[in-house]
């Protein structure tokens, strides 16, 4: 069995708090590095001293800014790899419905398709980007291979399947489940309490659950409470529950205590425990 793990790069709700980025989770499964969501601060948490992005695919659960905005700096890191290292391999980017139009408009705000590089210069990656721009294409949509999925679809990545499930967050939003050789994790994304999501997550080893209404400063919206998260983990019969997207770091103790009244398994908070083996 290959070693698999999950790293919480960030899970703050709405905006980074106390230096902790918004939503982004790095799953190392079957030799692949899969990034689930890419909110503000995630690029800084992901990109190391070697300035490489280090991801094989990105899956976005929904198009709220705290889950998607760091696709821009991540794309800049990838572009730099193309220009300086000759990279030409595109990173698959899976977006929910409306995602292609969204990313085109977001990139368009920065005029990326208007950039130009010297024709015939540089390495293979440099020339590939230059040729794409000369054709009037957006370089961001050259370094990413963007496509849309429908919540409920399976996403197949080089032998690893990511199952998705539609959840209740007003806009199209997908929970995700990854299984491979005994590794099993489920990420709820942002959602209201939905018993069917517990069935989708049945028997999972690691259940990352939105618990945004976690204290007196919780701002509201279409999210769950820690009590809801505990109830959902019980429906799923999950082995480990990770409370994510909490209101503030100070809410961790009370959130765990509240969830424990509804779930008898192991409970973590994403603020406190950021590395998980699978």
mmCIF file with all atom_site columns, N, CA and C in Angstrom, residues 108-144:
data_model
loop_
_atom_site.group_PDB
_atom_site.id
_atom_site.type_symbol
_atom_site.label_atom_id
_atom_site.label_alt_id
_atom_site.label_comp_id
_atom_site.label_asym_id
_atom_site.label_entity_id
_atom_site.label_seq_id
_atom_site.pdbx_PDB_ins_code
_atom_site.Cartn_x
_atom_site.Cartn_y
_atom_site.Cartn_z
_atom_site.occupancy
_atom_site.B_iso_or_equiv
_atom_site.pdbx_formal_charge
_atom_site.auth_seq_id
_atom_site.auth_comp_id
_atom_site.auth_asym_id
_atom_site.auth_atom_id
_atom_site.pdbx_PDB_model_num
ATOM 1   N N  . UNK A 1 108 ? -9.280 37.538 -17.132 1.00 0.00 ? 108 UNK A N  1
ATOM 2   C CA . UNK A 1 108 ? -9.404 38.675 -18.041 1.00 0.00 ? 108 UNK A CA 1
ATOM 3   C C  . UNK A 1 108 ? -9.254 40.021 -17.355 1.00 0.00 ? 108 UNK A C  1
ATOM 4   N N  . UNK A 1 109 ? -9.590 40.083 -16.054 1.00 0.00 ? 109 UNK A N  1
ATOM 5   C CA . UNK A 1 109 ? -9.430 41.335 -15.316 1.00 0.00 ? 109 UNK A CA 1
ATOM 6   C C  . UNK A 1 109 ? -7.979 41.803 -15.298 1.00 0.00 ? 109 UNK A C  1
ATOM 7   N N  . UNK A 1 110 ? -7.056 40.863 -15.448 1.00 0.00 ? 110 UNK A N  1
ATOM 8   C CA . UNK A 1 110 ? -5.628 41.178 -15.392 1.00 0.00 ? 110 UNK A CA 1
ATOM 9   C C  . UNK A 1 110 ? -4.990 41.223 -16.775 1.00 0.00 ? 110 UNK A C  1
ATOM 10  N N  . UNK A 1 111 ? -5.815 41.093 -17.832 1.00 0.00 ? 111 UNK A N  1
ATOM 11  C CA . UNK A 1 111 ? -5.309 41.210 -19.190 1.00 0.00 ? 111 UNK A CA 1
ATOM 12  C C  . UNK A 1 111 ? -4.321 40.139 -19.585 1.00 0.00 ? 111 UNK A C  1
ATOM 13  N N  . UNK A 1 112 ? -4.456 38.940 -19.041 1.00 0.00 ? 112 UNK A N  1
ATOM 14  C CA . UNK A 1 112 ? -3.459 37.901 -19.279 1.00 0.00 ? 112 UNK A CA 1
ATOM 15  C C  . UNK A 1 112 ? -3.323 37.524 -20.755 1.00 0.00 ? 112 UNK A C  1
ATOM 16  N N  . UNK A 1 113 ? -4.403 37.590 -21.517 1.00 0.00 ? 113 UNK A N  1
ATOM 17  C CA . UNK A 1 113 ? -4.299 37.213 -22.922 1.00 0.00 ? 113 UNK A CA 1
ATOM 18  C C  . UNK A 1 113 ? -3.580 38.275 -23.753 1.00 0.00 ? 113 UNK A C  1
ATOM 19  N N  . UNK A 1 114 ? -3.336 39.434 -23.157 1.00 0.00 ? 114 UNK A N  1
ATOM 20  C CA . UNK A 1 114 ? -2.639 40.511 -23.874 1.00 0.00 ? 114 UNK A CA 1
ATOM 21  C C  . UNK A 1 114 ? -1.130 40.486 -23.663 1.00 0.00 ? 114 UNK A C  1
ATOM 22  N N  . UNK A 1 115 ? -0.646 39.572 -22.832 1.00 0.00 ? 115 UNK A N  1
ATOM 23  C CA . UNK A 1 115 ? 0.796  39.467 -22.629 1.00 0.00 ? 115 UNK A CA 1
ATOM 24  C C  . UNK A 1 115 ? 1.461  38.958 -23.918 1.00 0.00 ? 115 UNK A C  1
ATOM 25  N N  . UNK A 1 116 ? 2.755  39.257 -24.057 1.00 0.00 ? 116 UNK A N  1
ATOM 26  C CA . UNK A 1 116 ? 3.513  38.760 -25.199 1.00 0.00 ? 116 UNK A CA 1
ATOM 27  C C  . UNK A 1 116 ? 4.921  38.384 -24.753 1.00 0.00 ? 116 UNK A C  1
ATOM 28  N N  . UNK A 1 117 ? 5.481  37.336 -25.362 1.00 0.00 ? 117 UNK A N  1
ATOM 29  C CA . UNK A 1 117 ? 6.865  36.951 -25.160 1.00 0.00 ? 117 UNK A CA 1
ATOM 30  C C  . UNK A 1 117 ? 7.576  36.995 -26.505 1.00 0.00 ? 117 UNK A C  1
ATOM 31  N N  . UNK A 1 118 ? 8.882  37.143 -26.471 1.00 0.00 ? 118 UNK A N  1
ATOM 32  C CA . UNK A 1 118 ? 9.652  37.199 -27.712 1.00 0.00 ? 118 UNK A CA 1
ATOM 33  C C  . UNK A 1 118 ? 9.465  35.904 -28.497 1.00 0.00 ? 118 UNK A C  1
ATOM 34  N N  . UNK A 1 119 ? 9.147  36.054 -29.766 1.00 0.00 ? 119 UNK A N  1
ATOM 35  C CA . UNK A 1 119 ? 8.926  34.878 -30.598 1.00 0.00 ? 119 UNK A CA 1
ATOM 36  C C  . UNK A 1 119 ? 10.231 34.124 -30.818 1.00 0.00 ? 119 UNK A C  1
ATOM 37  N N  . UNK A 1 120 ? 10.160 32.812 -30.680 1.00 0.00 ? 120 UNK A N  1
ATOM 38  C CA . UNK A 1 120 ? 11.314 31.967 -30.955 1.00 0.00 ? 120 UNK A CA 1
ATOM 39  C C  . UNK A 1 120 ? 12.332 31.896 -29.836 1.00 0.00 ? 120 UNK A C  1
ATOM 40  N N  . UNK A 1 121 ? 12.122 32.624 -28.744 1.00 0.00 ? 121 UNK A N  1
ATOM 41  C CA . UNK A 1 121 ? 13.103 32.632 -27.668 1.00 0.00 ? 121 UNK A CA 1
ATOM 42  C C  . UNK A 1 121 ? 12.816 31.583 -26.620 1.00 0.00 ? 121 UNK A C  1
ATOM 43  N N  . UNK A 1 122 ? 13.784 31.385 -25.728 1.00 0.00 ? 122 UNK A N  1
ATOM 44  C CA . UNK A 1 122 ? 13.584 30.565 -24.558 1.00 0.00 ? 122 UNK A CA 1
ATOM 45  C C  . UNK A 1 122 ? 13.479 29.085 -24.827 1.00 0.00 ? 122 UNK A C  1
ATOM 46  N N  . UNK A 1 123 ? 12.981 28.365 -23.812 1.00 0.00 ? 123 UNK A N  1
ATOM 47  C CA . UNK A 1 123 ? 12.868 26.912 -23.872 1.00 0.00 ? 123 UNK A CA 1
ATOM 48  C C  . UNK A 1 123 ? 11.500 26.499 -24.419 1.00 0.00 ? 123 UNK A C  1
ATOM 49  N N  . UNK A 1 124 ? 11.198 25.210 -24.322 1.00 0.00 ? 124 UNK A N  1
ATOM 50  C CA . UNK A 1 124 ? 9.950  24.698 -24.893 1.00 0.00 ? 124 UNK A CA 1
ATOM 51  C C  . UNK A 1 124 ? 8.728  25.315 -24.231 1.00 0.00 ? 124 UNK A C  1
ATOM 52  N N  . UNK A 1 125 ? 8.768  25.468 -22.903 1.00 0.00 ? 125 UNK A N  1
ATOM 53  C CA . UNK A 1 125 ? 7.639  26.075 -22.209 1.00 0.00 ? 125 UNK A CA 1
ATOM 54  C C  . UNK A 1 125 ? 7.445  27.527 -22.585 1.00 0.00 ? 125 UNK A C  1
ATOM 55  N N  . UNK A 1 126 ? 8.548  28.245 -22.678 1.00 0.00 ? 126 UNK A N  1
ATOM 56  C CA . UNK A 1 126 ? 8.507  29.654 -23.084 1.00 0.00 ? 126 UNK A CA 1
ATOM 57  C C  . UNK A 1 126 ? 7.870  29.772 -24.465 1.00 0.00 ? 126 UNK A C  1
ATOM 58  N N  . UNK A 1 127 ? 8.321  28.942 -25.393 1.00 0.00 ? 127 UNK A N  1
ATOM 59  C CA . UNK A 1 127 ? 7.800  29.019 -26.760 1.00 0.00 ? 127 UNK A CA 1
ATOM 60  C C  . UNK A 1 127 ? 6.330  28.612 -26.815 1.00 0.00 ? 127 UNK A C  1
ATOM 61  N N  . UNK A 1 128 ? 5.943  27.627 -26.004 1.00 0.00 ? 128 UNK A N  1
ATOM 62  C CA . UNK A 1 128 ? 4.542  27.195 -26.000 1.00 0.00 ? 128 UNK A CA 1
ATOM 63  C C  . UNK A 1 128 ? 3.627  28.304 -25.491 1.00 0.00 ? 128 UNK A C  1
ATOM 64  N N  . UNK A 1 129 ? 4.043  28.994 -24.433 1.00 0.00 ? 129 UNK A N  1
ATOM 65  C CA . UNK A 1 129 ? 3.238  30.106 -23.939 1.00 0.00 ? 129 UNK A CA 1
ATOM 66  C C  . UNK A 1 129 ? 3.188  31.240 -24.953 1.00 0.00 ? 129 UNK A C  1
ATOM 67  N N  . UNK A 1 130 ? 4.342  31.547 -25.557 1.00 0.00 ? 130 UNK A N  1
ATOM 68  C CA . UNK A 1 130 ? 4.372  32.600 -26.563 1.00 0.00 ? 130 UNK A CA 1
ATOM 69  C C  . UNK A 1 130 ? 3.462  32.311 -27.729 1.00 0.00 ? 130 UNK A C  1
ATOM 70  N N  . UNK A 1 131 ? 3.436  31.046 -28.169 1.00 0.00 ? 131 UNK A N  1
ATOM 71  C CA . UNK A 1 131 ? 2.580  30.670 -29.288 1.00 0.00 ? 131 UNK A CA 1
ATOM 72  C C  . UNK A 1 131 ? 1.104  30.775 -28.916 1.00 0.00 ? 131 UNK A C  1
ATOM 73  N N  . UNK A 1 132 ? 0.765  30.365 -27.687 1.00 0.00 ? 132 UNK A N  1
ATOM 74  C CA . UNK A 1 132 ? -0.626 30.463 -27.242 1.00 0.00 ? 132 UNK A CA 1
ATOM 75  C C  . UNK A 1 132 ? -1.079 31.926 -27.199 1.00 0.00 ? 132 UNK A C  1
ATOM 76  N N  . UNK A 1 133 ? -0.233 32.788 -26.689 1.00 0.00 ? 133 UNK A N  1
ATOM 77  C CA . UNK A 1 133 ? -0.577 34.207 -26.624 1.00 0.00 ? 133 UNK A CA 1
ATOM 78  C C  . UNK A 1 133 ? -0.699 34.803 -28.024 1.00 0.00 ? 133 UNK A C  1
ATOM 79  N N  . UNK A 1 134 ? 0.176  34.394 -28.929 1.00 0.00 ? 134 UNK A N  1
ATOM 80  C CA . UNK A 1 134 ? 0.108  34.893 -30.300 1.00 0.00 ? 134 UNK A CA 1
ATOM 81  C C  . UNK A 1 134 ? -1.202 34.500 -30.970 1.00 0.00 ? 134 UNK A C  1
ATOM 82  N N  . UNK A 1 135 ? -1.779 33.383 -30.527 1.00 0.00 ? 135 UNK A N  1
ATOM 83  C CA . UNK A 1 135 ? -3.083 32.949 -31.054 1.00 0.00 ? 135 UNK A CA 1
ATOM 84  C C  . UNK A 1 135 ? -4.241 33.663 -30.372 1.00 0.00 ? 135 UNK A C  1
ATOM 85  N N  . UNK A 1 136 ? -3.946 34.544 -29.436 1.00 0.00 ? 136 UNK A N  1
ATOM 86  C CA . UNK A 1 136 ? -4.989 35.266 -28.725 1.00 0.00 ? 136 UNK A CA 1
ATOM 87  C C  . UNK A 1 136 ? -5.538 34.527 -27.526 1.00 0.00 ? 136 UNK A C  1
ATOM 88  N N  . UNK A 1 137 ? -4.833 33.477 -27.082 1.00 0.00 ? 137 UNK A N  1
ATOM 89  C CA . UNK A 1 137 ? -5.294 32.702 -25.936 1.00 0.00 ? 137 UNK A CA 1
ATOM 90  C C  . UNK A 1 137 ? -4.797 33.317 -24.634 1.00 0.00 ? 137 UNK A C  1
ATOM 91  N N  . UNK A 1 138 ? -5.399 32.910 -23.548 1.00 0.00 ? 138 UNK A N  1
ATOM 92  C CA . UNK A 1 138 ? -5.038 33.367 -22.206 1.00 0.00 ? 138 UNK A CA 1
ATOM 93  C C  . UNK A 1 138 ? -3.990 32.407 -21.655 1.00 0.00 ? 138 UNK A C  1
ATOM 94  N N  . UNK A 1 139 ? -2.824 32.922 -21.235 1.00 0.00 ? 139 UNK A N  1
ATOM 95  C CA . UNK A 1 139 ? -1.782 32.005 -20.758 1.00 0.00 ? 139 UNK A CA 1
ATOM 96  C C  . UNK A 1 139 ? -2.231 31.222 -19.537 1.00 0.00 ? 139 UNK A C  1
ATOM 97  N N  . UNK A 1 140 ? -3.128 31.793 -18.695 1.00 0.00 ? 140 UNK A N  1
ATOM 98  C CA . UNK A 1 140 ? -3.600 31.058 -17.518 1.00 0.00 ? 140 UNK A CA 1
ATOM 99  C C  . UNK A 1 140 ? -4.334 29.791 -17.942 1.00 0.00 ? 140 UNK A C  1
ATOM 100 N N  . UNK A 1 141 ? -5.083 29.880 -19.046 1.00 0.00 ? 141 UNK A N  1
ATOM 101 C CA . UNK A 1 141 ? -5.801 28.710 -19.542 1.00 0.00 ? 141 UNK A CA 1
ATOM 102 C C  . UNK A 1 141 ? -4.915 27.851 -20.435 1.00 0.00 ? 141 UNK A C  1
ATOM 103 N N  . UNK A 1 142 ? -3.629 28.173 -20.488 1.00 0.00 ? 142 UNK A N  1
ATOM 104 C CA . UNK A 1 142 ? -2.633 27.288 -21.091 1.00 0.00 ? 142 UNK A CA 1
ATOM 105 C C  . UNK A 1 142 ? -1.950 26.465 -20.010 1.00 0.00 ? 142 UNK A C  1
ATOM 106 N N  . UNK A 1 143 ? -1.576 27.093 -18.894 1.00 0.00 ? 143 UNK A N  1
ATOM 107 C CA . UNK A 1 143 ? -0.911 26.335 -17.820 1.00 0.00 ? 143 UNK A CA 1
ATOM 108 C C  . UNK A 1 143 ? -1.902 25.440 -17.082 1.00 0.00 ? 143 UNK A C  1
ATOM 109 N N  . UNK A 1 144 ? -3.176 25.854 -17.029 1.00 0.00 ? 144 UNK A N  1
ATOM 110 C CA . UNK A 1 144 ? -4.236 24.998 -16.504 1.00 0.00 ? 144 UNK A CA 1
ATOM 111 C C  . UNK A 1 144 ? -4.984 24.347 -17.664 1.00 0.00 ? 144 UNK A C  1
#
